């Protein structure tokens, strides 16, 4: 297996594939890791990928729970505030976590170095791909590598995407933002959640990241340059004027999804397949979901456990999901920062008290993402199937023969069936074995609802329910 | 290139025989004896994680030997039922053709191509893949049936009629291996290949037939004109017409033109 790109998505993919026994060569074009932060948020569904890659404990050490969202007007008055419970959610982790991306990459690199099946080669630029039968030949500047499949995790300017003739399709207009990363020697006296300034003239975001790091972002109007944004004033408005500027960079926020995610045994994942505005914090999370769901399929096809048609489900499942979340990010961005002066007035009126409506607050802070569309591996039929298939099974804590562990340990690495056992309790059929388990918190039993049995895929997504 | 008899050497046969791989007295019994004979020519793994690539691994019969010698056993086969069995025996299964192996150049410390050269139309293309996969200094071990009338008579006319012999139709004498051509190709590909003959021990065979022995030892024979084996080391430097000198794709003519993804 060759993974192109040694960013967080590529390295997670390599770990997931290696855990399935596949030797992985990671090819990275840049000689040095990119030390600047980009992603700052992951939800608890995306942590499932890090968990199966064996690094979630390390991640929890470098991250902190996100504490909600505050919407502000142009004069920094609070329009609405959505608090988020920092405690464990459905999967046993905080529903939203904030982190400094270089910390995440450091821990992934350490995990990769400790994994003998993964080799990372830096300064290796892919120049061509050729496929014959069950092989893919990856051409580099000085040689070529023959392999069984290629996963392109090579980011927004993906070479793999270009080589398979895939193009990005716009789902929204690009917007230019100035992003500043900050550090503060002493903790800043700020509200600990994300601040969103809903000012159409100067949309801005401020958030404590993790540790001593903070981030501020401001939208640039057309024709404006980085120097036109009064950064000092913006920082002061959040009470962050004492912070030290670490880096200021201009970004173009795009809303795009690739039209083709696969050619034969070459697949795209992460930013190579989709770009999203940051408003719902899904950029990296989408990429981790991609590789979590692609890894077991690739492993099955490469080893001959499954036919190559299994790879058809990659785009069929991931593209609609990515499109839905990118569109949601565009919508949320527009609702929070779009329109003109009259829109700002409407927003003020609508938002007054909206955070006290429980359903709205629950929606605003729910980390669950839409279920995968129906397909060969998502059987959304029957009452239970329509409700559960395509969603992630909660990573509940269970007790097996007196031992407490996450349900994933019982599910194992393959497909498993979780059933209500006669006489109460639950049982898992996996790998030819049947294990009785006690659902101590009742999370699984509640989640199953009317379903008597669910089939869980290797990526913990419910395939069918009855 | 040799022509295949469509009634013989059908890959689907292996699916029907899938439960036979690990039967000590089944249709593949002799493959176990050959696997043990092959292992005698494989040096113990020099380093942790040394790789043994097993071309046309079938049910993974080399697995106990690879494990004993300390290798990570990578098995390549087209047949899904064989790969499943191999996986159950701890082999890292990779689906692929022995003519186009989906593994990187020089990834293998040892390449084993047992009883496969006489099942393909272009045996030299398989040998080229062996050379490509081997690191310099790596070891190649092969065994196959020679393209002699004697071999055809023994392997097909005689053995396929014996109860407990090879499954009928498994071999096509038209594909049996021209040893001289193989040796010349090996030299061109940078492989110092040496061949010798193999025969089962007659005493063991009798005891095995009577159920007194689980396996039969293979004996070395000066005559390579029936069943032969060979081993060799990949030279550190390759002559001009090295692995690139023989292009298995162009020469063999794959059924559809290669898809260039660019």
Short mmCIF file of C-alpha atoms in Angstrom, two decimals, chain A residues 254-449:
data_model
loop_
_atom_site.label_atom_id
_atom_site.label_comp_id
_atom_site.label_asym_id
_atom_site.label_seq_id
_atom_site.Cartn_x
_atom_site.Cartn_y
_atom_site.Cartn_z
CA UNK A 254 -13.27 27.07 -0.30
CA UNK A 255 -16.31 24.84 -0.39
CA UNK A 256 -15.46 22.06 -2.83
CA UNK A 257 -15.90 18.33 -3.28
CA UNK A 258 -14.06 16.24 -5.88
CA UNK A 259 -16.18 14.76 -8.66
CA UNK A 260 -14.21 11.51 -8.73
CA UNK A 261 -12.76 9.84 -5.63
CA UNK A 262 -11.41 6.69 -7.21
CA UNK A 263 -9.78 5.31 -10.29
CA UNK A 264 -9.24 1.57 -10.07
CA UNK A 265 -7.07 1.00 -7.05
CA UNK A 266 -6.31 4.68 -6.48
CA UNK A 267 -8.49 6.47 -3.90
CA UNK A 268 -8.69 10.04 -2.63
CA UNK A 269 -9.24 11.08 0.98
CA UNK A 270 -9.08 14.21 3.11
CA UNK A 271 -8.53 17.64 1.63
CA UNK A 272 -7.61 15.98 -1.67
CA UNK A 273 -11.30 15.06 -1.94
CA UNK A 274 -13.00 17.99 -0.23
CA UNK A 275 -12.40 21.49 1.10
CA UNK A 276 -14.71 23.14 3.57
CA UNK A 277 -15.11 26.54 5.18
CA UNK A 278 -14.24 26.20 8.88
CA UNK A 279 -17.56 27.26 10.43
CA UNK A 280 -18.56 23.85 11.78
CA UNK A 281 -15.00 22.61 12.29
CA UNK A 282 -15.24 19.64 9.94
CA UNK A 283 -12.19 19.96 7.69
CA UNK A 284 -9.92 17.41 9.33
CA UNK A 285 -12.79 15.36 10.76
CA UNK A 286 -14.08 14.60 7.27
CA UNK A 287 -10.63 13.39 6.26
CA UNK A 288 -10.31 11.11 9.28
CA UNK A 289 -13.73 9.64 8.52
CA UNK A 290 -12.63 9.06 4.91
CA UNK A 291 -9.60 7.00 5.89
CA UNK A 292 -11.37 5.21 8.73
CA UNK A 293 -13.93 3.98 6.24
CA UNK A 294 -11.45 3.39 3.40
CA UNK A 295 -8.79 1.48 5.36
CA UNK A 296 -10.71 -1.73 5.94
CA UNK A 297 -12.07 -1.73 2.41
CA UNK A 298 -8.59 -1.32 0.92
CA UNK A 299 -7.18 -4.00 3.21
CA UNK A 300 -9.95 -6.40 2.15
CA UNK A 301 -9.42 -5.77 -1.56
CA UNK A 302 -5.62 -5.90 -1.45
CA UNK A 303 -5.64 -9.18 0.45
CA UNK A 304 -8.28 -10.70 -1.79
CA UNK A 305 -10.91 -10.93 0.94
CA UNK A 306 -13.24 -8.83 -1.17
CA UNK A 307 -13.71 -7.97 -4.78
CA UNK A 308 -12.46 -4.63 -6.12
CA UNK A 309 -16.09 -3.47 -6.47
CA UNK A 310 -16.02 -2.91 -2.70
CA UNK A 311 -14.02 0.24 -3.49
CA UNK A 312 -17.02 1.61 -5.42
CA UNK A 313 -18.60 2.31 -2.05
CA UNK A 314 -15.83 4.77 -1.10
CA UNK A 315 -17.13 7.66 -3.17
CA UNK A 316 -20.74 6.47 -2.94
CA UNK A 317 -20.60 6.72 0.85
CA UNK A 318 -18.11 9.49 1.49
CA UNK A 319 -18.96 12.06 -1.18
CA UNK A 320 -22.61 12.66 -0.14
CA UNK A 321 -21.55 12.84 3.51
CA UNK A 322 -18.78 15.32 2.72
CA UNK A 323 -21.12 17.33 0.48
CA UNK A 324 -23.73 17.52 3.25
CA UNK A 325 -21.22 18.80 5.80
CA UNK A 326 -19.55 21.26 3.40
CA UNK A 327 -22.98 22.63 2.49
CA UNK A 328 -23.87 22.89 6.18
CA UNK A 329 -20.63 24.80 6.80
CA UNK A 330 -21.49 27.18 3.94
CA UNK A 331 -25.01 27.63 5.33
CA UNK A 332 -23.87 28.21 8.91
CA UNK A 333 -21.24 30.64 7.63
CA UNK A 334 -23.86 32.54 5.66
CA UNK A 335 -26.32 32.59 8.56
CA UNK A 336 -23.70 33.86 10.95
CA UNK A 337 -21.83 36.30 8.77
CA UNK A 338 -23.74 36.81 5.55
CA UNK A 339 -26.12 39.45 4.30
CA UNK A 340 -26.00 43.19 4.88
CA UNK A 341 -27.14 45.60 7.53
CA UNK A 342 -30.76 44.43 7.42
CA UNK A 343 -29.66 40.82 7.71
CA UNK A 344 -27.73 41.78 10.82
CA UNK A 345 -30.91 43.27 12.30
CA UNK A 346 -32.93 40.13 11.48
CA UNK A 347 -30.20 38.01 12.99
CA UNK A 348 -30.26 40.06 16.17
CA UNK A 349 -34.02 39.65 16.46
CA UNK A 350 -34.00 35.93 15.70
CA UNK A 351 -31.07 35.15 17.93
CA UNK A 352 -32.51 36.96 20.93
CA UNK A 353 -33.41 34.12 23.24
CA UNK A 354 -32.91 31.39 20.67
CA UNK A 355 -30.22 29.79 22.81
CA UNK A 356 -32.88 29.17 25.46
CA UNK A 357 -34.92 26.98 23.12
CA UNK A 358 -33.69 23.48 24.04
CA UNK A 359 -34.12 22.00 20.55
CA UNK A 360 -32.04 24.75 18.95
CA UNK A 361 -29.33 24.49 21.60
CA UNK A 362 -29.25 20.72 21.20
CA UNK A 363 -28.93 21.03 17.42
CA UNK A 364 -26.20 23.66 17.68
CA UNK A 365 -24.06 21.50 19.94
CA UNK A 366 -24.85 18.01 18.64
CA UNK A 367 -21.71 16.39 17.26
CA UNK A 368 -23.58 13.72 15.30
CA UNK A 369 -23.24 13.95 11.52
CA UNK A 370 -25.73 12.73 8.91
CA UNK A 371 -25.98 8.96 8.35
CA UNK A 372 -24.31 7.50 5.27
CA UNK A 373 -26.57 7.07 2.26
CA UNK A 374 -28.03 3.65 1.56
CA UNK A 375 -25.84 1.36 -0.51
CA UNK A 376 -24.42 -2.15 -0.58
CA UNK A 377 -22.89 -1.63 2.88
CA UNK A 378 -25.63 0.52 4.39
CA UNK A 379 -29.01 -1.22 4.45
CA UNK A 380 -31.44 1.46 5.43
CA UNK A 381 -34.53 -0.71 5.32
CA UNK A 382 -37.08 -1.52 7.97
CA UNK A 383 -37.91 0.76 10.90
CA UNK A 384 -34.72 0.00 12.80
CA UNK A 385 -32.59 0.10 9.66
CA UNK A 386 -33.87 3.51 8.60
CA UNK A 387 -33.04 4.91 12.03
CA UNK A 388 -29.68 3.25 12.64
CA UNK A 389 -28.02 2.10 9.43
CA UNK A 390 -25.26 4.43 8.27
CA UNK A 391 -24.65 5.88 11.72
CA UNK A 392 -21.76 5.26 14.04
CA UNK A 393 -22.36 2.78 16.86
CA UNK A 394 -21.69 4.52 20.21
CA UNK A 395 -18.36 3.57 21.70
CA UNK A 396 -20.03 2.53 24.91
CA UNK A 397 -18.26 1.14 27.94
CA UNK A 398 -19.24 -2.46 28.53
CA UNK A 399 -18.34 -5.20 30.98
CA UNK A 400 -17.20 -8.54 29.61
CA UNK A 401 -16.60 -11.34 32.11
CA UNK A 402 -16.02 -8.81 34.87
CA UNK A 403 -13.69 -6.62 32.81
CA UNK A 404 -14.60 -3.08 31.79
CA UNK A 405 -13.65 -2.06 28.24
CA UNK A 406 -14.94 -0.08 25.27
CA UNK A 407 -17.34 -2.08 23.08
CA UNK A 408 -14.87 -1.70 20.18
CA UNK A 409 -12.56 -4.22 21.85
CA UNK A 410 -15.32 -6.81 21.72
CA UNK A 411 -16.31 -5.88 18.16
CA UNK A 412 -12.75 -6.57 16.98
CA UNK A 413 -11.31 -5.60 13.61
CA UNK A 414 -13.90 -7.20 11.35
CA UNK A 415 -17.65 -7.12 10.87
CA UNK A 416 -19.57 -7.93 14.06
CA UNK A 417 -23.18 -8.48 15.06
CA UNK A 418 -24.56 -6.96 18.23
CA UNK A 419 -27.74 -8.58 19.47
CA UNK A 420 -30.05 -8.41 22.43
CA UNK A 421 -29.41 -11.64 24.27
CA UNK A 422 -32.40 -13.67 25.41
CA UNK A 423 -32.96 -12.96 29.08
CA UNK A 424 -31.49 -9.46 28.91
CA UNK A 425 -28.04 -8.13 28.21
CA UNK A 426 -26.25 -7.98 24.89
CA UNK A 427 -24.07 -10.32 22.88
CA UNK A 428 -21.51 -9.75 20.15
CA UNK A 429 -20.80 -12.27 17.39
CA UNK A 430 -17.43 -11.46 15.92
CA UNK A 431 -14.75 -13.55 14.26
CA UNK A 432 -16.66 -16.78 14.88
CA UNK A 433 -16.94 -16.09 18.62
CA UNK A 434 -19.91 -15.07 20.73
CA UNK A 435 -19.26 -12.77 23.69
CA UNK A 436 -21.87 -11.80 26.26
CA UNK A 437 -21.54 -8.28 27.49
CA UNK A 438 -23.13 -6.13 30.09
CA UNK A 439 -24.21 -2.71 28.87
CA UNK A 440 -23.37 -0.95 32.14
CA UNK A 441 -24.44 2.57 31.23
CA UNK A 442 -27.35 1.40 29.10
CA UNK A 443 -25.98 3.44 26.18
CA UNK A 444 -26.11 0.62 23.64
CA UNK A 445 -29.50 -0.68 24.73
CA UNK A 446 -30.94 2.83 24.49
CA UNK A 447 -29.28 3.36 21.13
CA UNK A 448 -30.61 0.11 19.68
CA UNK A 449 -34.16 1.17 20.56
#
